[in-house]
Coordinates of C-alpha atoms in Angstrom, one line a residue:
Chain A
M1 CA 0.0 0.0 0.0
N2 CA 1.5 3.4 -0.9
P3 CA 1.7 5.9 1.9
K4 CA -1.0 8.2 0.4
T5 CA -3.8 5.6 0.4
K6 CA -2.7 4.5 3.8
K7 CA -3.0 8.1 5.0
R8 CA -6.5 8.3 3.5
L9 CA -7.5 5.1 5.2
V10 CA -6.5 6.5 8.6
W11 CA -8.7 9.6 7.9
V12 CA -11.9 7.5 7.2
P13 CA -12.5 6.3 10.8
V14 CA -11.3 9.7 12.1
M15 CA -13.8 11.6 10.0
I16 CA -16.6 9.1 11.0
L17 CA -15.8 9.7 14.7
A18 CA -15.7 13.5 14.1
L19 CA -19.1 13.4 12.3
F20 CA -20.5 11.2 15.1
W21 CA -19.5 13.7 17.7
L22 CA -20.9 16.5 15.5
M23 CA -24.2 14.7 15.6
I24 CA -24.1 14.1 19.4
T25 CA -23.6 17.7 20.1
G26 CA -25.7 19.1 17.2
V27 CA -28.8 16.9 17.5
P28 CA -30.0 18.0 20.9
F29 CA -29.5 21.6 19.8
M30 CA -31.6 21.1 16.7
Y31 CA -34.2 19.4 18.8
M32 CA -34.3 22.4 21.1
V33 CA -34.5 25.1 18.5
L34 CA -36.9 23.1 16.2
S35 CA -39.3 22.5 19.1
T36 CA -39.7 26.2 19.7
F37 CA -41.6 26.6 16.4
K38 CA -44.0 23.8 17.2
Q39 CA -47.4 23.8 18.8
R40 CA -47.8 22.1 22.1
F41 CA -49.0 18.7 20.9
E42 CA -47.1 18.5 17.7
I43 CA -44.2 16.8 19.3
L44 CA -46.4 14.1 20.7
T45 CA -48.2 13.4 17.4
N46 CA -45.5 14.0 14.7
G47 CA -42.4 13.0 16.7
V48 CA -39.4 15.2 17.5
F49 CA -37.6 15.0 14.2
A50 CA -40.5 16.3 12.0
F51 CA -40.1 19.8 10.7
P52 CA -42.6 22.2 12.3
A53 CA -46.0 21.9 10.6
S54 CA -46.4 25.6 10.4
F55 CA -43.8 28.1 11.5
Y56 CA -45.4 28.7 14.9
T57 CA -44.0 31.7 16.6
N58 CA -46.5 32.2 19.4
N59 CA -44.2 30.5 21.9
Y60 CA -41.7 33.3 21.5
V61 CA -44.4 35.9 21.6
E62 CA -45.8 34.5 24.8
V63 CA -42.4 34.2 26.6
L64 CA -41.2 37.6 25.5
T65 CA -44.4 39.4 26.6
G66 CA -44.3 37.7 30.0
A67 CA -41.9 38.0 33.0
F68 CA -38.9 37.1 30.8
W69 CA -37.5 40.6 30.8
T70 CA -37.6 40.9 34.5
Y71 CA -35.3 37.8 34.8
F72 CA -33.2 39.1 31.9
R73 CA -32.8 42.5 33.6
N74 CA -31.8 40.9 36.9
S75 CA -29.2 38.7 35.1
V76 CA -27.7 41.7 33.3
L77 CA -27.6 43.8 36.5
V78 CA -26.0 41.1 38.6
A79 CA -23.5 40.1 35.9
A80 CA -22.5 43.7 35.1
V81 CA -22.0 44.9 38.7
S82 CA -20.2 41.7 39.8
L83 CA -18.0 41.7 36.7
T84 CA -17.0 45.3 37.3
I85 CA -16.0 44.7 40.9
L86 CA -14.4 41.4 40.1
L87 CA -12.2 42.8 37.3
F88 CA -11.1 45.8 39.3
I89 CA -10.2 44.0 42.5
S90 CA -8.5 41.1 40.8
A91 CA -6.4 43.6 38.8
C92 CA -5.5 45.3 42.1
A93 CA -4.5 42.0 43.7
A94 CA -2.6 40.8 40.7
Y95 CA -0.4 43.9 40.6
P96 CA 1.5 43.3 43.9
L97 CA 1.5 39.6 43.4
S98 CA 3.2 39.9 40.0
R99 CA 5.4 42.9 40.7
L100 CA 6.1 43.8 44.3
K101 CA 8.6 42.0 46.6
F102 CA 7.2 41.3 50.0
K103 CA 7.4 38.4 52.4
L104 CA 3.8 37.1 52.2
N105 CA 3.6 37.2 48.5
K106 CA 3.9 33.4 47.9
P107 CA 1.7 32.3 50.8
I108 CA -1.1 34.7 49.8
F109 CA -0.9 33.6 46.2
G110 CA -1.0 29.9 47.4
L111 CA -4.0 30.6 49.6
I112 CA -5.9 32.3 46.7
I113 CA -5.2 29.3 44.5
A114 CA -6.3 26.8 47.2
A115 CA -9.7 28.7 47.4
M116 CA -10.4 27.4 43.8
S117 CA -11.2 23.9 45.0
V118 CA -13.6 24.9 47.8
P119 CA -17.1 23.5 46.9
I120 CA -19.8 26.2 47.1
H121 CA -21.9 23.9 49.2
V122 CA -19.8 24.4 52.3
T123 CA -20.6 28.1 52.1
L124 CA -24.3 28.0 51.1
I125 CA -25.9 27.9 54.5
P126 CA -23.7 30.6 56.2
V127 CA -24.0 32.9 53.2
F128 CA -27.8 32.4 53.2
L129 CA -27.9 33.2 56.9
M130 CA -25.6 36.2 56.4
M131 CA -27.8 37.6 53.6
S132 CA -30.9 37.1 55.7
G133 CA -29.2 38.8 58.6
I134 CA -28.3 42.0 56.7
G135 CA -31.6 42.1 54.8
L136 CA -30.3 41.3 51.4
Y137 CA -32.0 37.9 51.1
D138 CA -34.3 37.7 48.1
T139 CA -32.7 40.7 46.3
P140 CA -30.4 40.4 43.3
W141 CA -27.8 42.3 45.3
A142 CA -27.3 39.2 47.5
L143 CA -25.7 37.4 44.6
I144 CA -22.9 39.9 43.9
G145 CA -20.7 39.1 46.9
P146 CA -20.6 35.3 46.3
Y147 CA -20.2 35.8 42.5
V148 CA -17.2 38.0 43.0
A149 CA -15.6 35.8 45.7
F150 CA -16.0 32.5 43.8
N151 CA -14.7 33.9 40.5
L152 CA -11.8 35.8 42.2
P153 CA -9.2 33.0 42.7
I154 CA -9.1 32.0 39.0
S155 CA -9.2 35.7 37.9
V156 CA -6.3 36.7 40.2
F157 CA -4.4 33.6 39.0
I158 CA -4.9 34.4 35.3
L159 CA -4.2 38.2 35.7
T160 CA -1.1 37.6 37.8
T161 CA 0.3 35.3 35.1
F162 CA -0.7 37.9 32.5
M163 CA 1.0 40.9 34.3
A164 CA 4.1 38.9 35.0
G165 CA 4.5 38.7 31.2
I166 CA 4.3 42.5 30.7
P167 CA 7.8 43.9 30.1
R168 CA 9.2 46.0 33.0
E169 CA 10.8 48.9 31.0
L170 CA 7.8 51.3 31.2
E171 CA 7.5 50.9 34.9
E172 CA 11.2 51.4 35.5
A173 CA 11.0 54.6 33.5
A174 CA 8.0 55.7 35.5
D175 CA 9.8 54.9 38.7
I176 CA 12.7 57.0 37.8
D177 CA 10.3 59.9 37.0
G178 CA 9.1 59.6 40.6
C179 CA 5.8 58.0 39.7
G180 CA 4.5 56.1 42.8
K181 CA 3.1 52.6 42.9
Y182 CA -0.5 53.8 42.7
R183 CA 0.0 55.9 39.7
T184 CA 2.1 53.2 38.1
F185 CA -0.8 50.8 38.6
F186 CA -3.5 53.0 37.2
F187 CA -1.7 54.6 34.4
I188 CA 0.7 51.9 33.2
M189 CA -0.3 48.4 34.4
L190 CA -4.1 48.7 34.1
P191 CA -4.0 50.0 30.5
L192 CA -1.4 47.4 29.5
S193 CA -3.6 44.6 30.9
V194 CA -6.7 45.4 28.9
T195 CA -6.4 42.4 26.6
G196 CA -6.1 40.1 29.6
L197 CA -9.1 41.8 31.3
A198 CA -11.2 41.4 28.2
T199 CA -10.5 37.7 28.0
L200 CA -11.3 37.4 31.7
A201 CA -14.5 39.4 31.3
I202 CA -15.9 37.0 28.7
Y203 CA -14.9 33.9 30.8
N204 CA -16.5 35.2 33.9
A205 CA -19.6 36.7 32.2
V206 CA -20.5 33.2 30.9
N207 CA -20.1 31.8 34.4
M208 CA -22.1 34.4 36.1
W209 CA -24.8 34.4 33.5
N210 CA -25.3 30.7 34.0
E211 CA -24.9 30.4 37.8
F212 CA -27.7 28.5 39.5
S213 CA -26.9 27.4 43.1
F214 CA -26.5 30.7 44.8
A215 CA -29.4 32.2 42.8
L216 CA -31.6 29.3 43.9
V217 CA -30.7 29.7 47.6
L218 CA -30.4 33.5 47.9
T219 CA -33.5 34.6 46.0
Q220 CA -37.1 33.5 46.3
S221 CA -39.6 35.7 44.5
P222 CA -39.8 35.6 40.7
R223 CA -39.2 39.4 40.3
N224 CA -35.8 39.1 42.0
R225 CA -34.5 36.0 40.2
T226 CA -32.1 35.6 37.3
L227 CA -32.5 33.8 34.0
P228 CA -31.3 30.3 35.1
L229 CA -34.1 30.4 37.7
A230 CA -36.5 31.6 35.1
I231 CA -36.1 28.3 33.4
W232 CA -36.9 26.7 36.7
E233 CA -40.0 28.8 37.3
Y234 CA -41.3 28.3 33.7
Q235 CA -41.0 24.6 34.2
G236 CA -43.5 24.8 37.0
Q237 CA -45.8 27.1 35.1
Y238 CA -45.9 25.2 31.8
T239 CA -45.6 21.6 33.0
N240 CA -45.0 19.4 30.0
D241 CA -45.5 22.1 27.4
I242 CA -42.2 21.1 25.8
P243 CA -42.1 23.7 23.0
M244 CA -42.7 26.5 25.6
I245 CA -39.8 25.3 27.8
M246 CA -37.5 24.9 24.9
T247 CA -38.3 28.5 23.9
V248 CA -37.2 29.7 27.3
L249 CA -34.0 27.6 27.0
T250 CA -33.3 28.9 23.6
L251 CA -33.8 32.5 24.6
S252 CA -31.5 32.1 27.6
V253 CA -28.7 30.8 25.4
V254 CA -29.2 33.4 22.6
P255 CA -27.1 36.1 24.3
M256 CA -24.3 33.7 24.8
I257 CA -24.5 32.5 21.1
I258 CA -24.6 36.1 19.9
A259 CA -21.5 36.8 22.0
F260 CA -19.9 33.7 20.7
I261 CA -20.5 34.6 17.0
I262 CA -19.2 38.2 17.5
G263 CA -16.2 37.3 19.5
Q264 CA -15.5 33.6 18.7
E265 CA -11.8 33.9 18.9
K266 CA -11.8 35.9 22.1
M267 CA -14.3 33.6 23.7
I268 CA -12.3 30.5 23.0
K269 CA -9.2 32.2 24.2
G270 CA -11.1 33.2 27.4
M271 CA -12.2 29.7 27.9
M272 CA -8.6 28.5 27.3
A273 CA -7.3 31.0 29.8
G274 CA -9.9 29.8 32.2
A275 CA -9.0 26.2 31.5
V276 CA -5.4 26.5 32.4
K277 CA -6.3 26.9 36.1
G278 CA -5.1 23.4 37.4
Chain B
M1 CA 23.6 54.4 57.0
Q2 CA 21.7 56.8 54.9
A3 CA 21.3 54.3 52.1
S4 CA 20.0 51.5 54.3
N5 CA 17.5 53.9 55.8
L6 CA 16.2 54.8 52.3
A7 CA 16.0 51.1 51.5
S8 CA 14.0 50.2 54.5
R9 CA 11.7 53.1 53.9
R10 CA 11.2 51.9 50.4
R11 CA 10.5 48.4 51.7
H12 CA 8.0 49.8 54.1
A13 CA 6.2 51.8 51.4
T14 CA 6.1 48.6 49.3
H15 CA 4.5 46.7 52.2
I16 CA 1.9 49.4 52.6
A17 CA 1.1 49.4 48.8
A18 CA 0.9 45.6 48.7
T19 CA -1.5 45.6 51.6
I20 CA -3.8 48.3 50.1
F21 CA -3.8 46.5 46.7
L22 CA -4.6 43.1 48.2
A23 CA -7.1 44.2 50.8
P24 CA -10.3 44.3 48.7
A25 CA -9.7 40.8 47.2
L26 CA -8.8 39.3 50.6
L27 CA -11.8 40.9 52.2
F28 CA -14.1 39.2 49.7
L29 CA -12.4 35.9 50.1
I30 CA -12.6 36.1 53.9
I31 CA -16.2 37.2 54.0
F32 CA -17.6 34.8 51.4
I33 CA -15.4 31.8 51.6
G34 CA -13.2 31.7 54.7
Y35 CA -15.7 32.8 57.3
P36 CA -18.5 30.6 55.8
I37 CA -16.3 27.5 56.0
L38 CA -15.7 28.0 59.7
D39 CA -19.4 29.0 60.3
S40 CA -20.5 25.7 58.6
F41 CA -18.5 23.7 61.1
R42 CA -20.1 25.7 63.9
I43 CA -23.6 25.2 62.6
S44 CA -23.0 21.5 62.2
T45 CA -23.0 21.3 66.0
L46 CA -26.5 22.6 66.2
E47 CA -30.0 21.2 65.9
W48 CA -31.7 24.1 64.1
N49 CA -34.2 24.8 61.4
G50 CA -32.4 28.0 60.3
I51 CA -35.2 30.4 61.1
S52 CA -36.4 30.0 64.7
A53 CA -34.5 31.4 67.6
H54 CA -34.7 28.0 69.1
R55 CA -31.4 26.2 68.5
T56 CA -29.8 23.5 70.5
F57 CA -26.2 22.7 70.8
I58 CA -25.8 18.9 70.3
G59 CA -22.1 18.6 70.0
L60 CA -20.9 16.0 67.5
D61 CA -24.3 14.2 67.2
N62 CA -24.8 15.4 63.6
W63 CA -21.4 14.1 62.8
G64 CA -22.1 10.7 64.4
A65 CA -25.4 10.5 62.4
L66 CA -23.5 11.5 59.2
L67 CA -21.0 8.6 59.6
R68 CA -23.9 6.2 60.0
D69 CA -26.1 7.7 57.3
R70 CA -26.5 5.2 54.5
N71 CA -28.0 7.8 52.2
F72 CA -25.0 10.0 52.5
W73 CA -22.6 7.2 51.7
A74 CA -24.8 6.0 48.8
A75 CA -24.6 9.6 47.5
F76 CA -20.9 9.6 47.9
R77 CA -20.7 6.3 46.0
N78 CA -22.7 7.9 43.2
N79 CA -20.2 10.8 43.1
L80 CA -17.4 8.2 42.9
T81 CA -19.1 6.4 40.0
I82 CA -19.5 9.7 38.1
M83 CA -15.8 10.4 38.9
V84 CA -14.5 7.1 37.5
F85 CA -16.6 7.2 34.3
S86 CA -15.8 10.9 33.8
L87 CA -12.1 10.1 33.9
L88 CA -12.6 7.1 31.6
F89 CA -14.5 8.9 28.9
Q90 CA -13.8 12.6 29.2
V91 CA -10.0 12.6 29.2
P92 CA -9.4 10.3 26.1
F93 CA -12.4 11.6 24.1
A94 CA -11.6 15.3 24.7
L95 CA -8.0 14.6 23.9
A96 CA -9.0 12.9 20.6
L97 CA -11.2 15.8 19.7
A98 CA -8.5 18.4 20.5
T99 CA -5.9 16.4 18.5
F100 CA -8.3 16.3 15.5
L101 CA -8.8 20.1 15.7
D102 CA -5.1 20.7 16.2
A103 CA -4.2 18.6 13.2
G104 CA -6.9 20.1 11.0
G105 CA -6.4 23.8 11.8
K106 CA -8.8 26.3 10.2
K107 CA -10.3 23.7 7.9
F108 CA -12.3 22.2 10.7
N109 CA -13.8 25.4 12.1
L110 CA -17.3 24.1 11.7
F111 CA -16.5 21.2 13.9
K112 CA -14.9 23.5 16.4
V113 CA -17.9 25.8 16.6
V114 CA -20.5 23.1 16.9
W115 CA -18.4 21.1 19.4
F116 CA -18.1 24.2 21.5
F117 CA -21.9 24.9 21.8
P118 CA -22.6 22.9 24.9
L119 CA -20.2 25.1 26.8
L120 CA -22.4 28.1 26.2
M121 CA -25.4 26.6 28.0
S122 CA -26.0 26.8 31.7
S123 CA -26.2 23.5 33.6
V124 CA -29.8 24.3 34.2
A125 CA -30.5 24.6 30.5
V126 CA -28.6 21.4 29.8
G127 CA -30.5 19.6 32.5
F128 CA -33.9 20.7 31.2
L129 CA -33.0 20.0 27.6
F130 CA -32.1 16.4 28.4
R131 CA -34.9 15.9 30.8
Y132 CA -37.1 16.2 27.8
A133 CA -34.7 14.9 25.1
L134 CA -34.4 11.7 27.1
D135 CA -38.1 11.4 27.8
A136 CA -39.3 7.8 27.8
N137 CA -42.0 8.3 25.3
F138 CA -41.4 11.6 23.5
G139 CA -37.6 11.9 23.7
L140 CA -34.9 11.5 21.1
F141 CA -34.1 7.9 21.8
A142 CA -37.8 6.9 21.9
N143 CA -38.3 8.6 18.5
I144 CA -35.2 6.9 17.0
S145 CA -36.4 3.5 18.3
R146 CA -39.8 4.2 16.7
L147 CA -38.1 5.1 13.4
L148 CA -36.3 1.8 13.5
G149 CA -39.5 -0.1 14.2
G150 CA -39.2 -0.5 17.9
S151 CA -41.8 0.1 20.6
G152 CA -40.7 3.7 21.2
A153 CA -40.6 3.6 24.9
I154 CA -37.1 3.9 26.3
D155 CA -36.9 5.0 29.8
L156 CA -33.5 6.3 30.7
L157 CA -33.9 8.8 33.5
G158 CA -36.9 7.1 35.2
D159 CA -35.3 3.6 35.6
P160 CA -33.2 3.4 38.8
N161 CA -30.7 1.0 37.1
R162 CA -30.1 3.3 34.2
A163 CA -30.6 6.8 35.5
L164 CA -27.1 7.2 36.9
F165 CA -25.6 6.2 33.5
A166 CA -27.9 8.4 31.6
V167 CA -26.8 11.3 33.9
I168 CA -23.1 10.4 33.2
G169 CA -23.8 10.5 29.5
V170 CA -25.2 14.0 29.8
I171 CA -22.3 15.1 32.0
C172 CA -19.9 13.9 29.2
W173 CA -22.0 15.8 26.7
Q174 CA -21.6 19.0 28.7
Y175 CA -18.0 18.6 29.8
I176 CA -16.1 16.9 27.0
P177 CA -16.1 20.2 25.1
F178 CA -14.7 21.9 28.1
Y179 CA -11.7 19.5 28.3
M180 CA -11.4 19.7 24.6
V181 CA -10.8 23.4 24.9
Y182 CA -8.5 22.7 27.8
Y183 CA -6.3 20.3 25.7
L184 CA -6.5 22.5 22.7
A185 CA -4.9 25.2 25.0
G186 CA -2.3 22.6 25.8
Y187 CA -1.6 22.0 22.1
S188 CA -1.3 25.7 21.4
G189 CA 1.4 25.8 24.1
L190 CA 3.6 23.3 22.2
S191 CA 5.9 25.0 19.8
E192 CA 5.5 24.7 16.0
D193 CA 9.3 24.0 15.8
T194 CA 9.0 20.7 17.7
Y195 CA 6.4 19.5 15.2
E196 CA 8.4 20.6 12.2
A197 CA 11.6 19.1 13.6
A198 CA 9.8 15.8 14.2
I199 CA 8.3 15.7 10.7
I200 CA 11.7 16.6 9.1
D201 CA 13.2 13.8 11.1
G202 CA 10.7 11.5 9.3
A203 CA 8.1 11.0 12.0
T204 CA 4.6 10.3 11.0
R205 CA 1.6 12.2 12.5
G206 CA 1.0 9.2 14.8
Q207 CA 4.6 9.0 16.0
Y208 CA 4.6 12.7 16.6
F209 CA 1.4 12.3 18.7
W210 CA 2.6 9.4 20.8
R211 CA 6.3 10.2 21.2
V212 CA 6.4 14.0 21.1
A213 CA 3.1 15.7 21.8
L214 CA 1.6 13.3 24.4
P215 CA 4.6 13.5 26.9
Q216 CA 4.7 17.2 26.6
L217 CA 0.9 17.4 27.1
F218 CA 1.1 15.3 30.3
P219 CA 1.0 18.2 32.8
T220 CA -2.1 19.5 31.0
I221 CA -3.7 16.1 31.0
R222 CA -2.9 15.7 34.7
S223 CA -4.4 19.0 35.7
G224 CA -7.4 18.2 33.5
A225 CA -7.8 14.9 35.3
I226 CA -7.6 16.6 38.7
L227 CA -10.2 19.2 37.6
S228 CA -12.5 16.4 36.5
I229 CA -12.1 14.5 39.8
V230 CA -12.9 17.6 41.9
G231 CA -15.7 18.6 39.6
S232 CA -17.3 15.1 39.8
L233 CA -17.5 15.4 43.5
K234 CA -19.0 18.9 43.5
F235 CA -21.8 18.2 41.0
F236 CA -25.1 19.8 41.8
D237 CA -27.2 21.9 39.5
L238 CA -27.3 19.6 36.4
I239 CA -28.5 16.6 38.4
F240 CA -30.8 18.7 40.7
V241 CA -32.6 19.9 37.6
M242 CA -32.6 16.7 35.6
T243 CA -33.5 14.1 38.1
G244 CA -33.7 15.8 41.5
G245 CA -31.6 12.9 42.8
G246 CA -34.2 10.4 41.8
P247 CA -35.8 8.0 40.9
G248 CA -35.7 7.2 44.6
T249 CA -32.1 7.9 45.5
A250 CA -30.6 6.4 42.3
T251 CA -28.8 9.7 41.3
E252 CA -28.6 11.3 44.7
L253 CA -25.2 13.1 45.1
M254 CA -23.6 14.7 48.1
G255 CA -24.6 18.2 46.7
T256 CA -28.3 17.3 46.2
Y257 CA -28.4 15.5 49.5
M258 CA -27.0 18.6 51.3
Y259 CA -29.5 20.8 49.6
R260 CA -32.4 18.5 50.4
N261 CA -31.5 18.5 54.1
A262 CA -30.7 22.2 54.5
F263 CA -33.2 23.9 52.2
M264 CA -36.1 21.5 51.7
T265 CA -36.5 19.8 55.1
F266 CA -34.8 22.7 56.9
R267 CA -32.4 20.7 59.0
M268 CA -29.7 23.4 58.8
G269 CA -27.5 21.7 61.4
Y270 CA -27.4 18.4 59.7
G271 CA -27.2 20.0 56.3
S272 CA -24.1 21.8 57.5
A273 CA -22.6 18.5 58.7
V274 CA -23.2 17.1 55.2
A275 CA -21.6 20.1 53.6
C276 CA -18.6 19.9 55.8
G277 CA -18.3 16.2 55.2
M278 CA -18.4 16.9 51.5
F279 CA -15.7 19.6 51.9
I280 CA -13.4 17.2 53.9
L281 CA -13.9 14.3 51.4
I282 CA -13.2 16.5 48.4
T283 CA -10.1 18.1 49.9
M284 CA -8.8 14.7 50.9
I285 CA -9.4 13.1 47.5
A286 CA -8.0 16.2 45.7
L287 CA -4.8 16.0 47.7
I288 CA -4.5 12.2 47.1
A289 CA -5.1 12.7 43.4
M290 CA -2.5 15.4 43.2
K291 CA 0.0 13.3 45.1
L292 CA -0.6 10.2 43.0
L293 CA -0.6 11.9 39.6
S294 CA 2.5 14.0 40.3
G295 CA 4.3 10.9 41.5
K296 CA 3.6 9.2 38.2
E297 CA 5.1 12.1 36.4
A298 CA 8.3 12.0 38.4
G299 CA 8.6 8.3 37.4
A300 CA 8.0 8.9 33.7

């Protein structure tokens, strides 16, 4: 057998496997999106693979004219505020960890890394009690503290690595000009870290947008809940109305898919940066 | 004298700056992670519903009950099953997909985009999607079986013997893309030169993979495995949404069991003991895994 045919023969099973996995990931998605254009009993009578009998858009109309926007607004609010705080304070923490010499540098960095493997369950009850105690229980504000804290370790880790890679020349020049640590941070390090911060913003936004456990425990009334909980509430409201539930699912993923289409490269990079945490 | 004075003043200024820059981050970590861990251990010594002023100190009674609690250990065993199957399927499959994308480059962008999709969905959305997609009568498999002339009733999530494996399947669906991206990141860290040098030396693609890429990827594979181990023990939302731990206790996990005790039957004291038990077990297993896996690397 000449090497060329041999090479082709290797590619056959590889392509079959690749197409197989394409189906495994793709089919549930098609099922989800296709179902949104069906009427309630269509799935039961025509099966899930049939094309929608008529392009039924009432599911979307019903969801979008309902409480959906309240959940959406809460999600945007929580993610925006948490993200702003998170990015700023992780940049603040990454600067001394990557640049300044002090005795506790390594131990503090180690402690922050160790916090990555803490399961949220061990904090759920105390945080719930804390939020009840200070009157933030059942408000979107209750989510901000935990969201910042649990995304902090990985963010500090990534930013510290990022800042360590920035050349020192500019800072040294600034130092000679008598520029203090604080001005160096705000006028040199922060602007130079923008690409790192952008990647981190995407990674964390996806996490916060999708977070469920804290939102479940710390909020109760529908008007204070975020989108992942909307899915939960709709499920109770439209029991077994599969097209309706699929519509809510699709609408909750749409912002992420739009973000993905716009910033595909950045997003994959963000995920990669997030992935290298171990 | 003058010089050393200046140096010590500078060092002092550095210390102050470091403290100010680190303070906000440490404050968040202490308030929302450090203090709650300690508080959980404290609450685990109470008999309390979380709301009433009436709380009784019962010492280590909750812990004794936890050690004898069959449901907790059954939940732990389910976590371990998920852990083993996750390692068996996720690591090699994700590595294969990443290798494929790395070899194909831009040509395979369509694959990359579609394979990436599950990562964009929340666990809740994935859970609900599959709760219906795996429905015994109206789900995907039921429909496929009907197309092939079968009876069309395939119960995956409702059958106690199959539910855990169905759940593991969904976990793989959701997380293989994550580890794929992870290993892809590992590949992008390997230098082009190594590949070119290997090919010039007459290595085939396969030889390059087994002899050059794989050993260099080992640290990435190892940390991926540790992530997968820790993640399997922490599982909550996906299973909570998809099966609620059922049927019966077939898919009950430590996380869902803790939630059930603390927030559904309002046994905050016992719920805290479960949470702390979970924390201890996860920390122990993570440490053992790190030790074992790093030992292996030293031997290689």
